[in-house]
Amino acid sequence: MAQLIDGKKISQEIKDELKERVAKLKEQGRTGALAVIQVGTDPASSVYVRNKKNACAYIGIESLSYELPEETTQQELLALIEKLNEDDHVRGILVQLPVPAHIDENAIIRAIRPDKDVDGFHPQSVGAMTIGQKGFLPCTPAGIIQLLKRSGIEIAGKHCVVIGRSNIVGKPMALLLLRENGTVTIAHSRTQNLKELCRQADILVVAIGKPRFIGADYIKEGAVVIDVGIHRNENNKLCGDVNFEEAEPLASAITPVPGGVGPMTIAMLMNNCVESIAGIEG
Ligand code: GUN
């Protein structure tokens, strides 16, 4: 039986630690707000945004909500970001992605001042992470590092295989595992012999974007399996990129979907907001 890595429980612990820190910061007169911007009404984005605002309320930080219509121009969005950049009370700015197709996502990411970039998406934040300097870390990969550490899983010296090379998950995940002294391989859609490669992994992080794709034949006995995927199957049930029933008997530890990686993203966003209020970036 694999150890179940309980992201719900670990994220709750982190949020409770942050709640205490926020209360202490308040006593010292240090407060600040997270600005959450959503353009359009994509239902999945609305759920994420609501969860982020609820997490702010739970830990005791103010959230400022900007729900902009689908037709908002890039210029209007940039003007709002500029206004929030200049507002000292705003300590974090989050633009929920994706933005509508007529808006250049990269231009939006670059417009957010790096000391308010609590998503860790700005090229300066990415560069700082890459060379081990101060800056906000992207929330999902930082959350996975916390899941591993708080579950007592050693990263140093382990062969970590990351499947996926997105800017939000795969690439930063590989860098953070490297920072923890893992030996890291990045695999992707063009990788040859993916099964054989995955079977060499001590820690397998799966962000491939295909429901239940990773079965028993991709997993070495005793491996740690981290599933970043989230999909709805034909019965409207949530599932990940890993075939959990096949993987669980082989793994030494595994994340479930839901309740694994998912809740960690918001916990780490809250961590970045609190660091920003405290005046310690990253
Ligand atoms: N869309 C999907 N994931 C994220 C995220 O972590 N941050 C933002 N801003 N948008 C997202």
PDB file of C-alpha atoms and ligand atoms in Angstrom:
ATOM      1  CA  MET A   1       0.000   0.000   0.000  1.00  0.00           C
ATOM      2  CA  ALA A   2       1.370   3.365  -1.010  1.00  0.00           C
ATOM      3  CA  GLN A   3       1.489   6.293   1.396  1.00  0.00           C
ATOM      4  CA  LEU A   4      -1.287   8.662   0.318  1.00  0.00           C
ATOM      5  CA  ILE A   5       0.105  12.188   0.028  1.00  0.00           C
ATOM      6  CA  ASP A   6      -2.759  14.234   1.456  1.00  0.00           C
ATOM      7  CA  GLY A   7      -2.684  17.632  -0.242  1.00  0.00           C
ATOM      8  CA  LYS A   8      -5.906  18.692   1.417  1.00  0.00           C
ATOM      9  CA  LYS A   9      -4.442  18.166   4.873  1.00  0.00           C
ATOM     10  CA  ILE A  10      -1.021  19.660   4.078  1.00  0.00           C
ATOM     11  CA  SER A  11      -2.542  22.730   2.378  1.00  0.00           C
ATOM     12  CA  GLN A  12      -4.773  23.229   5.426  1.00  0.00           C
ATOM     13  CA  GLU A  13      -1.709  23.096   7.712  1.00  0.00           C
ATOM     14  CA  ILE A  14       0.022  25.715   5.551  1.00  0.00           C
ATOM     15  CA  LYS A  15      -3.035  27.978   5.528  1.00  0.00           C
ATOM     16  CA  ASP A  16      -3.320  27.702   9.327  1.00  0.00           C
ATOM     17  CA  GLU A  17       0.372  28.632   9.709  1.00  0.00           C
ATOM     18  CA  LEU A  18      -0.195  31.594   7.387  1.00  0.00           C
ATOM     19  CA  LYS A  19      -3.296  32.693   9.306  1.00  0.00           C
ATOM     20  CA  GLU A  20      -1.156  32.962  12.455  1.00  0.00           C
ATOM     21  CA  ARG A  21       1.549  34.897  10.608  1.00  0.00           C
ATOM     22  CA  VAL A  22      -1.024  37.303   9.156  1.00  0.00           C
ATOM     23  CA  ALA A  23      -2.414  37.974  12.648  1.00  0.00           C
ATOM     24  CA  LYS A  24       1.119  38.756  13.928  1.00  0.00           C
ATOM     25  CA  LEU A  25       1.829  41.007  10.949  1.00  0.00           C
ATOM     26  CA  LYS A  26      -1.431  42.855  11.622  1.00  0.00           C
ATOM     27  CA  GLU A  27      -0.308  43.491  15.213  1.00  0.00           C
ATOM     28  CA  GLN A  28       2.823  45.108  13.747  1.00  0.00           C
ATOM     29  CA  GLY A  29       0.625  47.251  11.491  1.00  0.00           C
ATOM     30  CA  ARG A  30       1.575  45.364   8.355  1.00  0.00           C
ATOM     31  CA  THR A  31      -1.387  44.679   6.094  1.00  0.00           C
ATOM     32  CA  GLY A  32      -1.996  44.543   2.379  1.00  0.00           C
ATOM     33  CA  ALA A  33      -4.339  43.240  -0.264  1.00  0.00           C
ATOM     34  CA  LEU A  34      -4.310  40.774  -3.135  1.00  0.00           C
ATOM     35  CA  ALA A  35      -5.902  42.130  -6.328  1.00  0.00           C
ATOM     36  CA  VAL A  36      -7.603  39.349  -8.292  1.00  0.00           C
ATOM     37  CA  ILE A  37      -8.494  40.160 -11.899  1.00  0.00           C
ATOM     38  CA  GLN A  38     -10.699  38.013 -14.114  1.00  0.00           C
ATOM     39  CA  VAL A  39     -11.486  38.985 -17.697  1.00  0.00           C
ATOM     40  CA  GLY A  40     -14.624  37.270 -19.009  1.00  0.00           C
ATOM     41  CA  THR A  41     -16.749  34.618 -17.356  1.00  0.00           C
ATOM     42  CA  ASP A  42     -15.050  31.283 -18.095  1.00  0.00           C
ATOM     43  CA  PRO A  43     -16.725  28.988 -15.522  1.00  0.00           C
ATOM     44  CA  ALA A  44     -13.520  27.118 -14.574  1.00  0.00           C
ATOM     45  CA  SER A  45     -11.693  30.434 -14.034  1.00  0.00           C
ATOM     46  CA  SER A  46     -14.598  31.692 -11.919  1.00  0.00           C
ATOM     47  CA  VAL A  47     -14.237  28.642  -9.638  1.00  0.00           C
ATOM     48  CA  TYR A  48     -10.461  29.203  -9.252  1.00  0.00           C
ATOM     49  CA  VAL A  49     -10.942  32.920  -8.564  1.00  0.00           C
ATOM     50  CA  ARG A  50     -13.629  32.248  -5.972  1.00  0.00           C
ATOM     51  CA  ASN A  51     -11.377  29.696  -4.232  1.00  0.00           C
ATOM     52  CA  LYS A  52      -8.498  32.212  -4.157  1.00  0.00           C
ATOM     53  CA  LYS A  53     -10.694  34.915  -2.649  1.00  0.00           C
ATOM     54  CA  ASN A  54     -12.049  32.447  -0.064  1.00  0.00           C
ATOM     55  CA  ALA A  55      -8.498  31.457   0.888  1.00  0.00           C
ATOM     56  CA  CYS A  56      -7.624  35.154   1.396  1.00  0.00           C
ATOM     57  CA  ALA A  57     -10.646  35.545   3.682  1.00  0.00           C
ATOM     58  CA  TYR A  58      -9.628  32.416   5.625  1.00  0.00           C
ATOM     59  CA  ILE A  59      -6.083  33.529   6.343  1.00  0.00           C
ATOM     60  CA  GLY A  60      -7.186  37.102   7.008  1.00  0.00           C
ATOM     61  CA  ILE A  61      -5.929  39.100   4.058  1.00  0.00           C
ATOM     62  CA  GLU A  62      -8.014  41.457   2.018  1.00  0.00           C
ATOM     63  CA  SER A  63      -8.824  40.566  -1.585  1.00  0.00           C
ATOM     64  CA  LEU A  64      -9.845  43.143  -4.152  1.00  0.00           C
ATOM     65  CA  SER A  65     -11.976  41.715  -6.913  1.00  0.00           C
ATOM     66  CA  TYR A  66     -11.909  42.993 -10.495  1.00  0.00           C
ATOM     67  CA  GLU A  67     -14.399  41.187 -12.742  1.00  0.00           C
ATOM     68  CA  LEU A  68     -13.954  42.688 -16.179  1.00  0.00           C
ATOM     69  CA  PRO A  69     -16.106  42.027 -19.251  1.00  0.00           C
ATOM     70  CA  GLU A  70     -14.857  39.777 -22.070  1.00  0.00           C
ATOM     71  CA  GLU A  71     -14.578  42.849 -24.375  1.00  0.00           C
ATOM     72  CA  THR A  72     -12.019  44.590 -22.102  1.00  0.00           C
ATOM     73  CA  THR A  73      -9.155  45.834 -24.272  1.00  0.00           C
ATOM     74  CA  GLN A  74      -5.515  45.071 -23.596  1.00  0.00           C
ATOM     75  CA  GLN A  75      -4.954  48.790 -23.016  1.00  0.00           C
ATOM     76  CA  GLU A  76      -7.691  48.902 -20.360  1.00  0.00           C
ATOM     77  CA  LEU A  77      -6.280  45.848 -18.595  1.00  0.00           C
ATOM     78  CA  LEU A  78      -2.749  47.299 -18.700  1.00  0.00           C
ATOM     79  CA  ALA A  79      -4.081  50.589 -17.264  1.00  0.00           C
ATOM     80  CA  LEU A  80      -5.668  48.718 -14.334  1.00  0.00           C
ATOM     81  CA  ILE A  81      -2.438  46.781 -13.674  1.00  0.00           C
ATOM     82  CA  GLU A  82      -0.481  50.058 -13.738  1.00  0.00           C
ATOM     83  CA  LYS A  83      -2.870  51.597 -11.206  1.00  0.00           C
ATOM     84  CA  LEU A  84      -2.487  48.537  -8.930  1.00  0.00           C
ATOM     85  CA  ASN A  85       1.309  48.571  -9.368  1.00  0.00           C
ATOM     86  CA  GLU A  86       1.320  52.123  -7.985  1.00  0.00           C
ATOM     87  CA  ASP A  87      -1.022  51.365  -5.058  1.00  0.00           C
ATOM     88  CA  ASP A  88       1.116  50.604  -1.978  1.00  0.00           C
ATOM     89  CA  HIS A  89      -1.737  48.809  -0.214  1.00  0.00           C
ATOM     90  CA  VAL A  90      -1.857  46.223  -3.028  1.00  0.00           C
ATOM     91  CA  ARG A  91       0.844  43.654  -2.264  1.00  0.00           C
ATOM     92  CA  GLY A  92      -0.092  41.073  -4.899  1.00  0.00           C
ATOM     93  CA  ILE A  93      -1.630  41.208  -8.384  1.00  0.00           C
ATOM     94  CA  LEU A  94      -3.103  38.128  -9.985  1.00  0.00           C
ATOM     95  CA  VAL A  95      -4.601  38.030 -13.468  1.00  0.00           C
ATOM     96  CA  GLN A  96      -6.442  34.745 -13.877  1.00  0.00           C
ATOM     97  CA  LEU A  97      -5.304  32.963 -17.038  1.00  0.00           C
ATOM     98  CA  PRO A  98      -6.250  32.352 -19.775  1.00  0.00           C
ATOM     99  CA  VAL A  99      -7.182  35.883 -20.846  1.00  0.00           C
ATOM    100  CA  PRO A 100      -9.372  36.308 -23.977  1.00  0.00           C
ATOM    101  CA  ALA A 101      -7.558  35.727 -27.286  1.00  0.00           C
ATOM    102  CA  HIS A 102      -7.450  39.459 -28.235  1.00  0.00           C
ATOM    103  CA  ILE A 103      -5.199  40.135 -25.211  1.00  0.00           C
ATOM    104  CA  ASP A 104      -1.479  39.262 -25.310  1.00  0.00           C
ATOM    105  CA  GLU A 105      -0.932  37.127 -22.209  1.00  0.00           C
ATOM    106  CA  ASN A 106       2.820  37.781 -22.168  1.00  0.00           C
ATOM    107  CA  ALA A 107       2.320  41.538 -22.243  1.00  0.00           C
ATOM    108  CA  ILE A 108       0.030  41.227 -19.207  1.00  0.00           C
ATOM    109  CA  ILE A 109       2.492  39.032 -17.305  1.00  0.00           C
ATOM    110  CA  ARG A 110       5.334  41.478 -18.021  1.00  0.00           C
ATOM    111  CA  ALA A 111       3.249  44.462 -16.861  1.00  0.00           C
ATOM    112  CA  ILE A 112       2.866  43.162 -13.291  1.00  0.00           C
ATOM    113  CA  ARG A 113       5.606  44.579 -11.085  1.00  0.00           C
ATOM    114  CA  PRO A 114       7.879  41.681 -10.030  1.00  0.00           C
ATOM    115  CA  ASP A 115       7.539  42.545  -6.310  1.00  0.00           C
ATOM    116  CA  LYS A 116       3.752  42.006  -6.695  1.00  0.00           C
ATOM    117  CA  ASP A 117       3.999  38.988  -9.019  1.00  0.00           C
ATOM    118  CA  VAL A 118       2.578  36.449  -6.552  1.00  0.00           C
ATOM    119  CA  ASP A 119       1.998  33.938  -9.391  1.00  0.00           C
ATOM    120  CA  GLY A 120       5.757  33.916 -10.122  1.00  0.00           C
ATOM    121  CA  PHE A 121       5.130  34.202 -13.889  1.00  0.00           C
ATOM    122  CA  HIS A 122       7.093  37.409 -14.685  1.00  0.00           C
ATOM    123  CA  PRO A 123      10.320  36.775 -16.652  1.00  0.00           C
ATOM    124  CA  GLN A 124      12.260  38.415 -13.782  1.00  0.00           C
ATOM    125  CA  SER A 125      10.723  35.978 -11.269  1.00  0.00           C
ATOM    126  CA  VAL A 126      11.498  33.052 -13.590  1.00  0.00           C
ATOM    127  CA  GLY A 127      15.080  34.254 -14.052  1.00  0.00           C
ATOM    128  CA  ALA A 128      15.580  34.734 -10.312  1.00  0.00           C
ATOM    129  CA  MET A 129      14.305  31.217  -9.630  1.00  0.00           C
ATOM    130  CA  THR A 130      16.594  29.806 -12.311  1.00  0.00           C
ATOM    131  CA  ILE A 131      19.740  31.262 -10.756  1.00  0.00           C
ATOM    132  CA  GLY A 132      18.630  30.838  -7.144  1.00  0.00           C
ATOM    133  CA  GLN A 133      17.979  34.500  -6.375  1.00  0.00           C
ATOM    134  CA  LYS A 134      15.144  36.114  -4.406  1.00  0.00           C
ATOM    135  CA  GLY A 135      11.742  36.175  -6.110  1.00  0.00           C
ATOM    136  CA  PHE A 136       8.302  34.625  -6.003  1.00  0.00           C
ATOM    137  CA  LEU A 137       8.118  30.945  -6.926  1.00  0.00           C
ATOM    138  CA  PRO A 138       5.313  29.633  -9.163  1.00  0.00           C
ATOM    139  CA  CYS A 139       2.631  28.152  -6.955  1.00  0.00           C
ATOM    140  CA  THR A 140       1.990  24.649  -8.331  1.00  0.00           C
ATOM    141  CA  PRO A 141       5.634  23.483  -8.479  1.00  0.00           C
ATOM    142  CA  ALA A 142       6.427  25.172  -5.142  1.00  0.00           C
ATOM    143  CA  GLY A 143       3.416  23.346  -3.700  1.00  0.00           C
ATOM    144  CA  ILE A 144       4.723  20.011  -4.970  1.00  0.00           C
ATOM    145  CA  ILE A 145       8.078  20.626  -3.249  1.00  0.00           C
ATOM    146  CA  GLN A 146       6.146  21.291  -0.021  1.00  0.00           C
ATOM    147  CA  LEU A 147       4.097  18.098  -0.486  1.00  0.00           C
ATOM    148  CA  LEU A 148       7.309  16.068  -0.815  1.00  0.00           C
ATOM    149  CA  LYS A 149       9.098  17.765   2.106  1.00  0.00           C
ATOM    150  CA  ARG A 150       6.149  17.640   4.473  1.00  0.00           C
ATOM    151  CA  SER A 151       5.604  13.950   3.630  1.00  0.00           C
ATOM    152  CA  GLY A 152       9.210  13.181   4.591  1.00  0.00           C
ATOM    153  CA  ILE A 153      10.271  12.320   1.031  1.00  0.00           C
ATOM    154  CA  GLU A 154      13.957  12.943   0.285  1.00  0.00           C
ATOM    155  CA  ILE A 155      14.640  14.677  -3.057  1.00  0.00           C
ATOM    156  CA  ALA A 156      18.445  14.997  -2.947  1.00  0.00           C
ATOM    157  CA  GLY A 157      20.178  12.485  -5.203  1.00  0.00           C
ATOM    158  CA  LYS A 158      16.909  11.019  -6.485  1.00  0.00           C
ATOM    159  CA  HIS A 159      16.169  10.606 -10.169  1.00  0.00           C
ATOM    160  CA  CYS A 160      13.205  12.929 -10.751  1.00  0.00           C
ATOM    161  CA  VAL A 161      11.396  12.603 -14.076  1.00  0.00           C
ATOM    162  CA  VAL A 162       9.024  15.469 -14.934  1.00  0.00           C
ATOM    163  CA  ILE A 163       6.606  14.790 -17.788  1.00  0.00           C
ATOM    164  CA  GLY A 164       5.558  18.144 -19.274  1.00  0.00           C
ATOM    165  CA  ARG A 165       7.446  21.314 -20.180  1.00  0.00           C
ATOM    166  CA  SER A 166       4.885  24.108 -19.702  1.00  0.00           C
ATOM    167  CA  ASN A 167       6.024  27.457 -18.332  1.00  0.00           C
ATOM    168  CA  ILE A 168       3.622  27.144 -15.382  1.00  0.00           C
ATOM    169  CA  VAL A 169       4.403  23.581 -14.264  1.00  0.00           C
ATOM    170  CA  GLY A 170       6.962  21.419 -16.121  1.00  0.00           C
ATOM    171  CA  LYS A 171       9.901  23.821 -16.540  1.00  0.00           C
ATOM    172  CA  PRO A 172       9.752  25.441 -13.078  1.00  0.00           C
ATOM    173  CA  MET A 173       9.132  22.017 -11.505  1.00  0.00           C
ATOM    174  CA  ALA A 174      12.358  20.704 -13.008  1.00  0.00           C
ATOM    175  CA  LEU A 175      14.291  23.740 -11.748  1.00  0.00           C
ATOM    176  CA  LEU A 176      12.916  23.492  -8.209  1.00  0.00           C
ATOM    177  CA  LEU A 177      13.714  19.767  -8.016  1.00  0.00           C
ATOM    178  CA  LEU A 178      17.229  20.595  -9.221  1.00  0.00           C
ATOM    179  CA  ARG A 179      17.475  23.261  -6.506  1.00  0.00           C
ATOM    180  CA  GLU A 180      16.681  20.492  -4.003  1.00  0.00           C
ATOM    181  CA  ASN A 181      19.592  18.489  -5.437  1.00  0.00           C
ATOM    182  CA  GLY A 182      17.490  16.038  -7.434  1.00  0.00           C
ATOM    183  CA  THR A 183      18.847  14.560 -10.667  1.00  0.00           C
ATOM    184  CA  VAL A 184      16.271  15.790 -13.138  1.00  0.00           C
ATOM    185  CA  THR A 185      15.032  14.611 -16.524  1.00  0.00           C
ATOM    186  CA  ILE A 186      12.323  16.522 -18.411  1.00  0.00           C
ATOM    187  CA  ALA A 187      10.170  14.425 -20.729  1.00  0.00           C
ATOM    188  CA  HIS A 188       7.563  15.713 -23.186  1.00  0.00           C
ATOM    189  CA  SER A 189       5.417  14.771 -26.165  1.00  0.00           C
ATOM    190  CA  ARG A 190       8.480  14.189 -28.404  1.00  0.00           C
ATOM    191  CA  THR A 191      10.394  12.065 -25.873  1.00  0.00           C
ATOM    192  CA  GLN A 192      11.303   8.613 -27.188  1.00  0.00           C
ATOM    193  CA  ASN A 193      10.926   5.525 -24.991  1.00  0.00           C
ATOM    194  CA  LEU A 194       8.805   7.410 -22.453  1.00  0.00           C
ATOM    195  CA  LYS A 195       7.814   4.235 -20.592  1.00  0.00           C
ATOM    196  CA  GLU A 196      11.411   3.097 -20.125  1.00  0.00           C
ATOM    197  CA  LEU A 197      12.443   6.566 -18.973  1.00  0.00           C
ATOM    198  CA  CYS A 198       9.578   6.838 -16.491  1.00  0.00           C
ATOM    199  CA  ARG A 199      10.418   3.390 -15.112  1.00  0.00           C
ATOM    200  CA  GLN A 200      13.806   4.836 -14.088  1.00  0.00           C
ATOM    201  CA  ALA A 201      12.186   7.551 -11.958  1.00  0.00           C
ATOM    202  CA  ASP A 202      12.416   7.564  -8.174  1.00  0.00           C
ATOM    203  CA  ILE A 203      10.095  10.590  -8.225  1.00  0.00           C
ATOM    204  CA  LEU A 204       7.712  10.874 -11.185  1.00  0.00           C
ATOM    205  CA  VAL A 205       5.867  14.191 -11.654  1.00  0.00           C
ATOM    206  CA  VAL A 206       3.151  13.885 -14.272  1.00  0.00           C
ATOM    207  CA  ALA A 207       1.799  16.995 -16.020  1.00  0.00           C
ATOM    208  CA  ILE A 208       1.037  15.482 -19.414  1.00  0.00           C
ATOM    209  CA  GLY A 209      -2.570  16.680 -19.729  1.00  0.00           C
ATOM    210  CA  LYS A 210      -4.052  13.291 -20.746  1.00  0.00           C
ATOM    211  CA  PRO A 211      -6.595  11.593 -18.470  1.00  0.00           C
ATOM    212  CA  ARG A 212      -5.317   8.403 -16.737  1.00  0.00           C
ATOM    213  CA  PHE A 213      -2.471   8.115 -19.285  1.00  0.00           C
ATOM    214  CA  ILE A 214       0.230   6.851 -16.918  1.00  0.00           C
ATOM    215  CA  GLY A 215      -0.434   3.205 -16.044  1.00  0.00           C
ATOM    216  CA  ALA A 216       1.465   0.438 -14.260  1.00  0.00           C
ATOM    217  CA  ASP A 217       4.001  -0.005 -17.053  1.00  0.00           C
ATOM    218  CA  TYR A 218       5.382   3.540 -16.499  1.00  0.00           C
ATOM    219  CA  ILE A 219       6.128   3.093 -12.816  1.00  0.00           C
ATOM    220  CA  LYS A 220       9.078   1.549 -11.002  1.00  0.00           C
ATOM    221  CA  GLU A 221       8.220  -0.337  -7.848  1.00  0.00           C
ATOM    222  CA  GLY A 222       8.678   1.999  -4.885  1.00  0.00           C
ATOM    223  CA  ALA A 223       8.513   5.227  -6.920  1.00  0.00           C
ATOM    224  CA  VAL A 224       6.868   8.408  -5.635  1.00  0.00           C
ATOM    225  CA  VAL A 225       4.118   9.493  -8.055  1.00  0.00           C
ATOM    226  CA  ILE A 226       2.878  13.100  -8.199  1.00  0.00           C
ATOM    227  CA  ASP A 227      -0.151  13.722 -10.425  1.00  0.00           C
ATOM    228  CA  VAL A 228      -0.663  17.328 -11.584  1.00  0.00           C
ATOM    229  CA  GLY A 229      -3.494  16.510 -14.027  1.00  0.00           C
ATOM    230  CA  ILE A 230      -7.138  17.277 -13.418  1.00  0.00           C
ATOM    231  CA  HIS A 231      -9.895  16.127 -15.771  1.00  0.00           C
ATOM    232  CA  ARG A 232     -13.533  15.140 -15.638  1.00  0.00           C
ATOM    233  CA  ASN A 233     -14.306  11.665 -16.952  1.00  0.00           C
ATOM    234  CA  GLU A 234     -17.439  10.592 -18.819  1.00  0.00           C
ATOM    235  CA  ASN A 235     -19.310  10.206 -15.480  1.00  0.00           C
ATOM    236  CA  ASN A 236     -18.332  13.774 -14.469  1.00  0.00           C
ATOM    237  CA  LYS A 237     -15.895  12.372 -11.880  1.00  0.00           C
ATOM    238  CA  LEU A 238     -12.511  14.039 -11.383  1.00  0.00           C
ATOM    239  CA  CYS A 239      -9.411  12.116 -12.414  1.00  0.00           C
ATOM    240  CA  GLY A 240      -5.743  12.882 -13.016  1.00  0.00           C
ATOM    241  CA  ASP A 241      -3.091  12.052 -15.621  1.00  0.00           C
ATOM    242  CA  VAL A 242      -2.254   8.867 -13.681  1.00  0.00           C
ATOM    243  CA  ASN A 243      -4.300   5.681 -13.640  1.00  0.00           C
ATOM    244  CA  PHE A 244      -4.478   5.675  -9.843  1.00  0.00           C
ATOM    245  CA  GLU A 245      -5.722   2.087  -9.418  1.00  0.00           C
ATOM    246  CA  GLU A 246      -2.808   0.748 -11.462  1.00  0.00           C
ATOM    247  CA  ALA A 247      -0.157   3.042  -9.999  1.00  0.00           C
ATOM    248  CA  GLU A 248      -1.041   2.871  -6.316  1.00  0.00           C
ATOM    249  CA  PRO A 249       0.008  -0.763  -5.679  1.00  0.00           C
ATOM    250  CA  LEU A 250       3.445  -0.070  -7.212  1.00  0.00           C
ATOM    251  CA  ALA A 251       4.178   3.342  -5.730  1.00  0.00           C
ATOM    252  CA  SER A 252       5.685   3.977  -2.290  1.00  0.00           C
ATOM    253  CA  ALA A 253       3.762   7.275  -2.143  1.00  0.00           C
ATOM    254  CA  ILE A 254       1.186   8.864  -4.455  1.00  0.00           C
ATOM    255  CA  THR A 255      -1.053  11.937  -4.687  1.00  0.00           C
ATOM    256  CA  PRO A 256      -4.784  11.420  -5.228  1.00  0.00           C
ATOM    257  CA  VAL A 257      -6.931  13.490  -7.610  1.00  0.00           C
ATOM    258  CA  PRO A 258      -8.740  15.393  -6.230  1.00  0.00           C
ATOM    259  CA  GLY A 259      -7.040  16.276  -2.940  1.00  0.00           C
ATOM    260  CA  GLY A 260      -3.390  16.015  -3.992  1.00  0.00           C
ATOM    261  CA  VAL A 261      -1.575  18.770  -5.883  1.00  0.00           C
ATOM    262  CA  GLY A 262      -4.699  20.921  -6.519  1.00  0.00           C
ATOM    263  CA  PRO A 263      -5.167  22.449  -3.053  1.00  0.00           C
ATOM    264  CA  MET A 264      -1.438  23.186  -2.776  1.00  0.00           C
ATOM    265  CA  THR A 265      -1.498  25.779  -5.579  1.00  0.00           C
ATOM    266  CA  ILE A 266      -3.763  28.108  -3.604  1.00  0.00           C
ATOM    267  CA  ALA A 267      -1.872  27.480  -0.342  1.00  0.00           C
ATOM    268  CA  MET A 268       1.377  28.576  -2.037  1.00  0.00           C
ATOM    269  CA  LEU A 269      -0.328  31.602  -3.590  1.00  0.00           C
ATOM    270  CA  MET A 270      -1.351  32.595  -0.074  1.00  0.00           C
ATOM    271  CA  ASN A 271       2.243  31.983   1.068  1.00  0.00           C
ATOM    272  CA  ASN A 272       3.516  34.378  -1.629  1.00  0.00           C
ATOM    273  CA  CYS A 273       0.942  37.015  -0.620  1.00  0.00           C
ATOM    274  CA  VAL A 274       1.973  36.790   3.036  1.00  0.00           C
ATOM    275  CA  GLU A 275       5.670  37.025   2.099  1.00  0.00           C
ATOM    276  CA  SER A 276       4.829  40.110   0.077  1.00  0.00           C
ATOM    277  CA  ILE A 277       2.956  41.719   2.977  1.00  0.00           C
ATOM    278  CA  ALA A 278       5.848  40.837   5.296  1.00  0.00           C
ATOM    279  CA  GLY A 279       8.198  42.422   2.788  1.00  0.00           C
ATOM    280  CA  ILE A 280      10.098  39.236   2.004  1.00  0.00           C
ATOM    281  CA  GLU A 281       9.812  38.251  -1.621  1.00  0.00           C
ATOM    282  CA  GLY A 282      10.183  34.571  -2.415  1.00  0.00           C
TER     283      GLY A 282
HETATM  284  N1  GUN B   1      -4.766  29.627 -14.680  1.00  0.00           N
HETATM  285  C1  GUN B   1      -4.501  28.339 -14.389  1.00  0.00           C
HETATM  286  N2  GUN B   1      -3.630  28.259 -13.361  1.00  0.00           N
HETATM  287  C2  GUN B   1      -3.337  29.530 -13.004  1.00  0.00           C
HETATM  288  C3  GUN B   1      -2.499  30.090 -12.008  1.00  0.00           C
HETATM  289  O1  GUN B   1      -1.821  29.412 -11.227  1.00  0.00           O
HETATM  290  N3  GUN B   1      -2.491  31.459 -11.961  1.00  0.00           N
HETATM  291  C4  GUN B   1      -3.201  32.227 -12.800  1.00  0.00           C
HETATM  292  N4  GUN B   1      -3.100  33.546 -12.684  1.00  0.00           N
HETATM  293  N5  GUN B   1      -3.983  31.734 -13.741  1.00  0.00           N
HETATM  294  C5  GUN B   1      -4.043  30.383 -13.833  1.00  0.00           C
END
